[in-house]
Amino acid sequence: MNREVSYWQDILGKRLTRRRALGTAARMGIGLAGASLLACAPAAKKVELESITYGYIKEGVTLDGHIDFQIGSMSMGEAIYDGLTYLNTKKELEPALAESWKTIDDKTWEFKLRKGVKFHNGEPFNAQAVKWNVTRIQNPKHTGRLRAVLDTIQGVEAVDEATVRITTKQPDPLIPVKFFQTKMVPPKYLQDKGDEILASQPIGTGPYKFVEWPKDVHILMQRNDEYWGPKPAAKKIYLKAIPTQSARVAALKTGAVDIAYSMTKEDIDELTKDKNLDLYKAGAPSSTTMRMSFGSATAKPLLDKRVRQAILYAVDWDAIAKNIYGGLATRTASLPPFGYLGYDSSLKPYPYDPKKAKELLAAAGLSNGFEVAVDDYQPGTLARQGDMVQAIVNYLSAVGIKPKFKMWEYSAWRTHRSKALADKTGFEGIFYTSWADETFDGDGYVYNLYHTKGTFNFAVHSNPKVDELLDKGRTTISPEGRKKVYADLSKLLYDEAVELMGLMVEDTYAYNKTKIRKMAASGWMTKIREMAFV
């Protein structure tokens, strides 16, 4: 099984380009020995800029590389930290802190690390640091989604300073891409300073160093001139949180920001008239939907599948896509959705049928409807999130359901969410979530949401058959076998009506093309390493 071909490339059906020169042709191979990151990029004149400024809806609440980044802080984390591997915007897996990797046997991966790399504080990066990072994430008290991502790992051995061996409980074909998600933080710094300091004053090995974070003003980073890889052209990066859509667009037009995230159809129509601006759609879109609680004592009607199906029939998602998102959103019925390995195109979205919704409610003994909590938060994740949620409230009311709507302030919502996850009570009823996963894989998208052990199982969903399929997907080596597993999973979740199965919204950026020659982003994450400037 020690075949030098990227499994990640294989399951996405991509050409291997230069890696074919490694002399490999095995369809099921799952190792890669690669050259340095972007080593084969064509030579181009390097233009340096003093700074680039991002305009996002919100900053996020942490820059800890092991805790879940949010809109905005995800782009900062991408610049501050490295993983052992790097997944670029073409969905190609590249070497990063690991120069190469291979399988020793079905359950053992070996990574050869880049020598001489240091964290921003001078602390050495080595095999012991990798082992320490995995141990921190696997601590049962760890709250981030990476704990479930690395749950397949049995042990980590630091063979020598530059060699790490990862042993898994079962075969895990996704270990290389999981170590793109798993960013390396400095052990001694964290042990000396503690979690809170890392969250607000992060240190990594990436191309940018953290400078300051005056809350609600900006996050500032400066270029790491001792970076092991190619030096980005921008000397500084600022991130500014601009929650108001019109203000974010205005900031772009006046030059206060160079990149603005989450554009509406109206914004696009306006911005395309400006010869200095351009648009960029960032790969697989993000889901925007409502999920339903299976664990709250106040939401017992939702335990009846007929009630959940009634809710799906009650909402006119096509009208929301047209009237609110202006054609930038597409209906989805599959979990995982399109753009991800495991997408099942045979599933058709529930149609808008309020009569059917009322019939199902009556069959469940709820002819007079029922009260249910509906939660949203601001600042939101995507443009016009609040408009979408209010439309859903109206559709539910029209079939006799009595929504108890609550708008949370974002930081309070996160606190509420953390308590709901820790108590395993979940949210009280129906709640907004936007979701995306940077690996574009069914495991990354679905496991944390709907496996009983998922660290973001907001709905407190637990179904032994769902768990069985998710576990099987993690350990199946064959790409075709994995697709079959996720197709079966999608059909099961569709039949269960576990969520409103809403829209996939294009992650659309607008940017100043007088400064930026090549924009690069993946979903919510701006990829400064792949950008080029005028």
XYZ file of C-alpha atoms in Angstrom:
534
model
C 0.000 0.000 0.000
C 3.041 2.298 -0.034
C 2.070 3.914 -3.326
C 3.175 7.464 -3.949
C -0.032 9.011 -5.233
C -2.287 11.381 -3.386
C -5.477 9.671 -2.312
C -6.989 13.110 -1.939
C -6.350 13.850 -5.601
C -7.835 10.486 -6.514
C -11.127 10.827 -4.699
C -11.668 14.260 -6.221
C -10.977 12.901 -9.694
C -8.156 15.363 -10.356
C -5.181 14.935 -12.665
C -1.963 14.444 -10.714
C 0.068 16.684 -13.063
C 3.701 16.706 -11.878
C 3.153 13.942 -9.366
C 2.734 11.434 -12.151
C 6.491 11.775 -12.506
C 6.807 9.973 -9.210
C 6.101 6.809 -11.155
C 2.753 5.886 -9.653
C -0.489 4.667 -11.106
C -2.232 2.875 -8.257
C -5.866 3.967 -8.070
C -6.087 3.257 -4.354
C -2.713 4.674 -3.388
C -2.752 6.931 -0.387
C 0.714 8.402 0.088
C 2.621 11.262 -1.488
C 6.252 12.262 -1.618
C 6.198 15.852 -2.806
C 8.433 18.810 -3.457
C 8.241 22.112 -1.639
C 5.017 24.093 -1.576
C 4.322 25.851 -4.876
C 7.785 24.896 -6.100
C 6.489 24.460 -9.628
C 4.647 27.752 -9.825
C 5.666 29.734 -12.925
C 8.096 32.544 -12.342
C 6.482 35.962 -12.165
C 7.595 39.467 -11.300
C 7.041 39.960 -7.587
C 5.239 43.140 -6.645
C 5.312 44.130 -2.983
C 2.463 45.926 -1.266
C 2.547 47.679 2.076
C -0.781 46.154 3.129
C -3.979 44.352 2.166
C -7.207 44.915 4.100
C -9.998 42.351 4.332
C -13.573 43.403 5.046
C -15.574 40.626 6.708
C -18.930 40.481 8.475
C -17.295 39.733 11.840
C -13.904 39.096 13.404
C -14.625 35.852 15.211
C -13.794 35.195 18.848
C -10.536 33.217 18.859
C -7.273 32.801 16.966
C -6.339 29.541 18.714
C -5.252 27.251 15.894
C -7.045 24.269 17.442
C -10.357 25.964 18.165
C -12.870 26.639 15.458
C -12.248 29.763 13.485
C -15.187 31.817 12.339
C -15.787 34.061 9.360
C -12.880 36.496 9.301
C -10.599 34.874 11.848
C -10.409 31.810 9.562
C -8.456 33.869 7.022
C -6.151 35.129 9.761
C -5.578 31.601 11.030
C -4.742 30.448 7.527
C -1.960 33.052 7.393
C -0.602 32.554 10.935
C -0.516 28.756 11.088
C 0.703 25.836 8.990
C -0.428 22.247 8.943
C 1.709 19.334 7.853
C -0.008 19.605 4.465
C -1.740 22.353 2.502
C -4.903 22.069 0.396
C -4.887 24.711 -2.308
C -7.798 26.301 -4.148
C -7.522 23.667 -6.909
C -8.169 20.995 -4.254
C -4.613 19.723 -4.625
C -2.795 18.559 -1.508
C 0.679 20.086 -1.202
C 3.576 19.585 1.208
C 3.778 22.133 4.016
C 5.459 21.406 7.390
C 5.795 17.835 6.130
C 7.930 17.451 3.011
C 6.540 13.997 2.245
C 4.316 11.254 3.620
C 3.617 7.603 2.962
C 1.838 4.599 4.395
C 3.866 1.985 6.295
C 0.877 -0.355 6.543
C -2.934 -0.047 6.503
C -2.979 1.733 9.865
C 0.335 3.606 9.926
C 1.305 6.845 8.219
C 4.810 8.303 8.245
C 5.471 12.018 7.740
C 8.928 13.430 7.024
C 9.055 16.932 8.475
C 10.697 20.031 7.112
C 13.923 20.671 9.043
C 14.930 23.974 10.583
C 11.423 25.417 10.884
C 10.714 27.602 13.908
C 7.586 29.072 15.414
C 7.329 32.853 15.381
C 8.708 33.015 18.939
C 11.816 31.006 18.004
C 10.535 27.735 19.461
C 11.592 24.790 17.257
C 9.037 22.851 15.245
C 9.759 19.121 15.284
C 8.214 15.672 15.691
C 7.716 16.170 19.422
C 5.681 19.290 18.670
C 3.424 17.309 16.310
C 2.845 14.680 18.978
C 2.052 17.333 21.575
C -0.443 19.054 19.254
C -2.349 15.812 18.635
C -2.401 15.052 22.365
C -3.861 18.493 23.121
C -6.616 18.081 20.530
C -7.511 14.567 21.717
C -7.975 15.705 25.309
C -11.626 14.957 26.206
C -11.941 18.517 27.525
C -11.022 19.967 24.134
C -14.077 21.668 22.624
C -13.101 22.175 18.991
C -14.241 20.069 16.053
C -10.714 18.733 15.534
C -11.214 16.310 18.428
C -13.699 14.355 16.307
C -11.548 14.825 13.189
C -8.555 13.140 14.882
C -10.648 10.568 16.731
C -9.353 7.852 14.394
C -5.781 8.281 15.664
C -4.544 5.627 18.095
C -1.085 7.019 18.743
C 1.710 9.328 17.583
C 5.388 8.362 17.648
C 8.200 10.865 17.293
C 10.693 8.537 15.566
C 13.312 11.277 15.419
C 13.312 15.086 15.209
C 12.019 15.048 11.638
C 9.947 11.845 11.448
C 6.441 11.259 12.820
C 4.439 8.060 12.640
C 0.660 8.209 13.043
C -1.109 4.989 14.002
C -4.866 4.805 13.449
C -7.500 2.567 15.032
C -8.744 1.544 11.600
C -7.515 2.403 8.096
C -8.011 6.146 7.582
C -7.419 7.368 4.020
C -7.892 11.014 5.013
C -4.989 11.416 7.448
C -2.961 13.660 5.068
C -5.826 16.101 4.539
C -6.717 16.011 8.243
C -3.241 17.393 8.894
C -4.085 20.328 6.653
C -6.959 21.076 9.027
C -4.749 20.465 12.071
C -2.600 23.558 12.516
C 0.560 23.424 14.604
C 0.781 25.594 17.732
C 3.936 25.996 19.881
C 3.871 23.650 22.916
C 6.115 25.640 25.269
C 4.393 28.966 24.537
C 1.000 27.457 25.260
C 2.196 25.716 28.409
C 3.788 28.952 29.671
C 1.036 31.393 28.651
C -2.161 29.344 28.627
C -5.136 28.934 26.300
C -6.486 32.479 26.598
C -3.210 34.087 25.549
C -2.881 31.806 22.500
C -6.463 32.682 21.515
C -5.741 36.429 21.548
C -1.983 36.513 20.784
C -1.423 33.550 18.461
C 1.920 32.136 17.406
C 2.386 29.712 14.538
C 4.910 28.889 11.814
C 2.982 30.552 8.969
C 3.864 33.336 6.528
C 2.436 36.051 8.815
C 3.025 36.991 12.453
C 0.342 38.347 14.737
C 0.771 42.014 15.744
C -2.379 43.247 17.503
C -6.113 42.793 17.916
C -7.919 45.841 19.326
C -11.406 44.357 19.517
C -13.925 45.616 16.977
C -11.228 47.718 15.283
C -9.020 45.310 13.344
C -6.721 42.316 13.469
C -3.224 43.139 12.191
C -0.490 40.780 11.027
C 2.901 41.409 9.480
C 4.886 39.246 7.105
C 7.182 36.613 8.559
C 10.406 37.300 6.680
C 11.939 34.109 8.107
C 9.174 31.930 6.680
C 10.339 28.574 5.338
C 8.311 28.923 2.115
C 7.695 31.593 -0.518
C 7.264 35.042 1.010
C 3.877 36.645 0.347
C 4.055 40.008 -1.372
C 1.895 41.955 1.089
C 3.894 43.193 4.073
C 0.829 43.557 6.336
C -2.709 42.202 6.475
C -5.551 43.978 8.237
C -8.912 42.411 8.924
C -11.797 44.758 9.653
C -15.206 43.606 10.857
C -17.944 45.494 9.008
C -21.272 43.810 9.836
C -23.469 46.144 7.777
C -23.666 45.064 4.156
C -23.900 48.565 2.671
C -20.976 49.785 4.796
C -18.806 46.870 3.669
C -19.539 47.613 0.008
C -18.910 51.323 0.549
C -15.566 50.536 2.219
C -14.524 48.578 -0.860
C -15.557 51.343 -3.242
C -13.680 54.014 -1.279
C -10.551 51.890 -0.828
C -10.907 51.445 2.940
C -10.800 47.678 2.294
C -9.310 45.791 -0.642
C -11.410 42.608 -0.334
C -15.039 42.392 0.780
C -16.732 39.099 1.654
C -20.284 37.875 0.965
C -21.755 39.964 -1.814
C -25.476 39.997 -2.627
C -26.959 40.060 -6.122
C -27.679 43.783 -5.699
C -24.059 44.389 -4.658
C -22.773 42.487 -7.673
C -24.975 44.447 -10.062
C -23.587 47.676 -8.597
C -19.939 46.655 -8.308
C -19.630 45.308 -11.851
C -20.080 48.890 -13.057
C -16.826 49.900 -11.318
C -13.832 49.247 -13.597
C -11.479 49.034 -10.589
C -13.345 46.131 -8.954
C -13.800 42.475 -9.776
C -15.622 39.434 -8.355
C -14.427 36.010 -7.217
C -16.464 32.885 -6.439
C -14.691 30.671 -3.949
C -15.115 27.029 -4.911
C -17.638 24.845 -3.073
C -20.385 27.041 -1.617
C -21.488 27.256 2.016
C -24.754 25.835 3.271
C -27.259 28.173 4.853
C -30.086 26.344 6.552
C -32.026 25.644 9.733
C -31.416 22.548 11.830
C -33.796 20.879 14.282
C -33.198 19.703 17.841
C -33.541 16.033 18.797
C -32.557 16.529 22.422
C -34.497 19.427 23.895
C -37.384 18.680 26.242
C -39.191 21.754 24.894
C -39.067 20.527 21.287
C -40.599 17.053 21.611
C -42.834 17.419 18.520
C -39.629 17.494 16.445
C -38.921 13.889 17.434
C -41.814 12.871 15.157
C -40.522 12.461 11.599
C -43.901 13.566 10.223
C -43.506 16.917 11.970
C -40.007 17.401 10.585
C -41.212 16.528 7.102
C -44.103 18.968 7.512
C -41.590 21.710 8.269
C -39.665 20.856 5.088
C -42.825 21.034 2.980
C -43.821 24.325 4.633
C -40.848 26.393 3.409
C -40.589 27.735 -0.143
C -36.817 27.608 -0.582
C -37.045 28.380 -4.298
C -38.700 31.700 -3.477
C -36.017 32.444 -0.855
C -33.271 31.618 -3.364
C -34.824 33.928 -5.957
C -36.098 36.815 -3.870
C -33.413 37.001 -1.174
C -30.291 35.572 -2.812
C -31.030 36.587 -6.396
C -29.794 33.442 -8.061
C -26.597 33.114 -5.979
C -28.033 30.147 -4.078
C -29.035 26.626 -5.098
C -31.340 24.142 -3.403
C -29.769 21.062 -1.879
C -31.224 17.769 -0.686
C -28.071 15.742 -0.112
C -25.919 15.612 3.003
C -23.109 16.060 2.091
C -24.139 18.683 -0.493
C -22.688 19.269 -3.939
C -19.035 20.201 -4.076
C -18.238 17.459 -1.528
C -17.246 13.842 -1.976
C -20.408 11.839 -1.370
C -22.925 14.261 -2.893
C -25.983 12.323 -4.109
C -27.494 14.064 -7.122
C -30.399 11.586 -7.259
C -32.075 13.179 -4.225
C -34.576 15.894 -5.055
C -35.434 18.706 -2.622
C -38.737 18.535 -0.775
C -41.187 20.669 -2.813
C -43.070 23.603 -1.343
C -46.441 22.109 -0.384
C -48.193 23.828 2.544
C -51.235 21.573 2.124
C -49.037 18.488 2.583
C -47.412 20.162 5.603
C -50.790 20.665 7.286
C -51.810 17.063 6.533
C -48.649 15.723 8.166
C -49.140 17.925 11.223
C -52.719 16.637 11.531
C -51.524 13.042 11.209
C -49.110 13.737 14.091
C -51.993 15.037 16.236
C -50.965 18.673 15.842
C -53.812 20.113 13.768
C -53.660 23.274 15.854
C -49.918 23.538 15.429
C -47.365 23.809 18.233
C -44.946 26.322 19.700
C -41.285 25.980 18.781
C -38.209 28.119 19.438
C -36.515 29.597 16.358
C -33.041 31.050 16.946
C -30.792 33.275 14.825
C -27.749 35.436 15.620
C -26.167 38.705 14.513
C -23.718 39.650 13.146
C -24.503 36.729 10.884
C -22.309 34.495 8.814
C -23.589 35.280 5.328
C -25.256 38.279 3.731
C -29.041 38.508 4.233
C -29.057 35.724 6.807
C -31.636 37.542 8.919
C -33.952 38.032 5.942
C -33.836 34.310 5.219
C -34.628 33.307 8.795
C -37.533 35.762 8.990
C -38.954 34.317 5.767
C -38.830 30.834 7.335
C -40.631 32.114 10.442
C -43.378 33.444 8.177
C -43.698 30.180 6.241
C -43.964 28.159 9.466
C -46.642 30.497 10.781
C -48.639 30.054 7.585
C -49.157 26.323 8.259
C -50.139 26.814 11.901
C -46.781 26.364 13.624
C -46.156 29.030 16.297
C -42.496 30.156 16.148
C -40.979 31.786 19.241
C -38.300 33.790 17.495
C -35.144 34.986 19.260
C -32.268 36.977 17.793
C -29.014 36.383 19.699
C -25.982 38.637 19.851
C -23.211 36.513 18.361
C -20.947 36.128 21.397
C -23.960 35.277 23.609
C -25.083 32.753 21.009
C -21.663 31.054 21.094
C -21.820 30.849 24.884
C -25.321 29.377 24.651
C -24.109 26.954 21.969
C -21.166 25.787 24.055
C -23.432 25.092 27.031
C -25.938 23.243 24.848
C -23.154 21.039 23.487
C -21.594 20.432 26.898
C -24.957 19.555 28.492
C -25.944 17.446 25.454
C -29.329 19.148 25.458
C -28.847 20.859 22.109
C -30.766 23.920 21.059
C -34.390 24.320 22.055
C -36.040 23.926 18.679
C -35.129 25.175 15.201
C -31.893 27.105 14.840
C -29.848 28.740 12.103
C -26.455 27.379 11.107
C -24.178 27.933 8.159
C -21.720 25.132 7.545
C -18.765 24.376 5.310
C -15.699 22.170 5.562
C -12.351 22.979 4.011
C -11.637 19.341 3.055
C -14.592 19.045 0.630
C -15.209 15.537 1.942
C -18.375 13.870 3.219
C -16.705 12.939 6.487
C -15.646 16.510 7.185
C -19.085 17.878 6.381
C -21.423 15.377 8.076
C -19.561 13.585 10.895
C -19.362 16.459 13.359
C -22.985 17.440 12.748
C -24.819 14.115 12.928
C -22.614 11.440 14.494
C -23.521 10.791 18.121
C -19.927 11.730 19.039
C -19.750 14.746 16.708
C -18.321 17.766 18.500
C -20.753 20.079 16.658
C -23.798 17.852 17.025
C -25.981 20.857 17.877
C -29.132 18.823 17.280
C -28.125 16.034 19.720
C -28.874 13.655 16.872
C -28.212 9.963 17.550
C -29.009 7.157 15.145
C -26.987 3.903 15.261
C -27.327 3.397 11.497
C -26.089 6.926 10.785
C -23.145 6.370 13.141
C -22.377 3.055 11.455
C -22.285 4.611 7.991
C -20.178 7.570 9.136
C -17.710 5.225 10.815
C -17.598 3.076 7.680
C -16.962 6.106 5.476
C -13.949 7.001 7.591
C -12.315 3.598 7.191
C -13.173 2.692 3.592
C -10.131 3.035 1.346
C -11.711 2.695 -2.104
C -12.973 6.028 -3.503
C -15.930 4.292 -5.139
C -16.648 2.474 -1.882
C -16.662 5.748 0.022
C -19.017 7.344 -2.492
C -21.418 4.429 -2.016
C -21.292 4.782 1.764
C -22.110 8.499 1.621
C -24.863 7.939 -0.936
C -26.496 5.517 1.510
C -25.983 8.024 4.316
C -27.522 10.867 2.300
C -30.647 8.825 1.586
C -31.031 7.957 5.263
C -30.656 11.566 6.454
C -33.010 12.722 3.698
C -35.680 10.237 4.780
C -35.221 11.252 8.427
C -35.644 14.926 7.469
C -32.948 15.881 9.957
C -32.759 19.508 8.825
C -34.546 21.949 6.557
C -32.076 21.120 3.762
C -31.945 24.670 2.549
C -29.551 26.421 0.186
C -25.962 26.320 -0.923
C -24.860 29.952 -1.269
C -21.966 31.004 -3.469
C -19.172 32.488 -1.343
C -18.668 35.628 -3.435
C -15.888 38.144 -2.835
C -15.396 41.541 -4.426
C -11.871 42.943 -4.632
C -9.799 45.856 -5.870
C -8.141 44.695 -9.065
C -5.833 47.720 -9.171
C -4.001 46.078 -6.257
C -4.862 42.379 -6.613
C -3.958 40.604 -9.845
C -5.046 37.146 -8.677
C -7.631 36.597 -5.953
C -7.670 33.283 -4.064
C -10.115 31.943 -1.503
C -11.735 28.680 -0.514
C -15.201 29.098 0.951
C -14.941 31.434 3.935
C -11.136 31.432 3.875
C -8.997 33.956 1.983
C -5.794 32.240 0.787
C -3.062 34.881 0.960
C -0.403 32.323 -0.096
C -1.977 31.975 -3.533
C -2.772 35.613 -4.206
C -0.790 37.813 -6.588
C -0.662 41.586 -6.729
C -0.450 44.281 -9.375
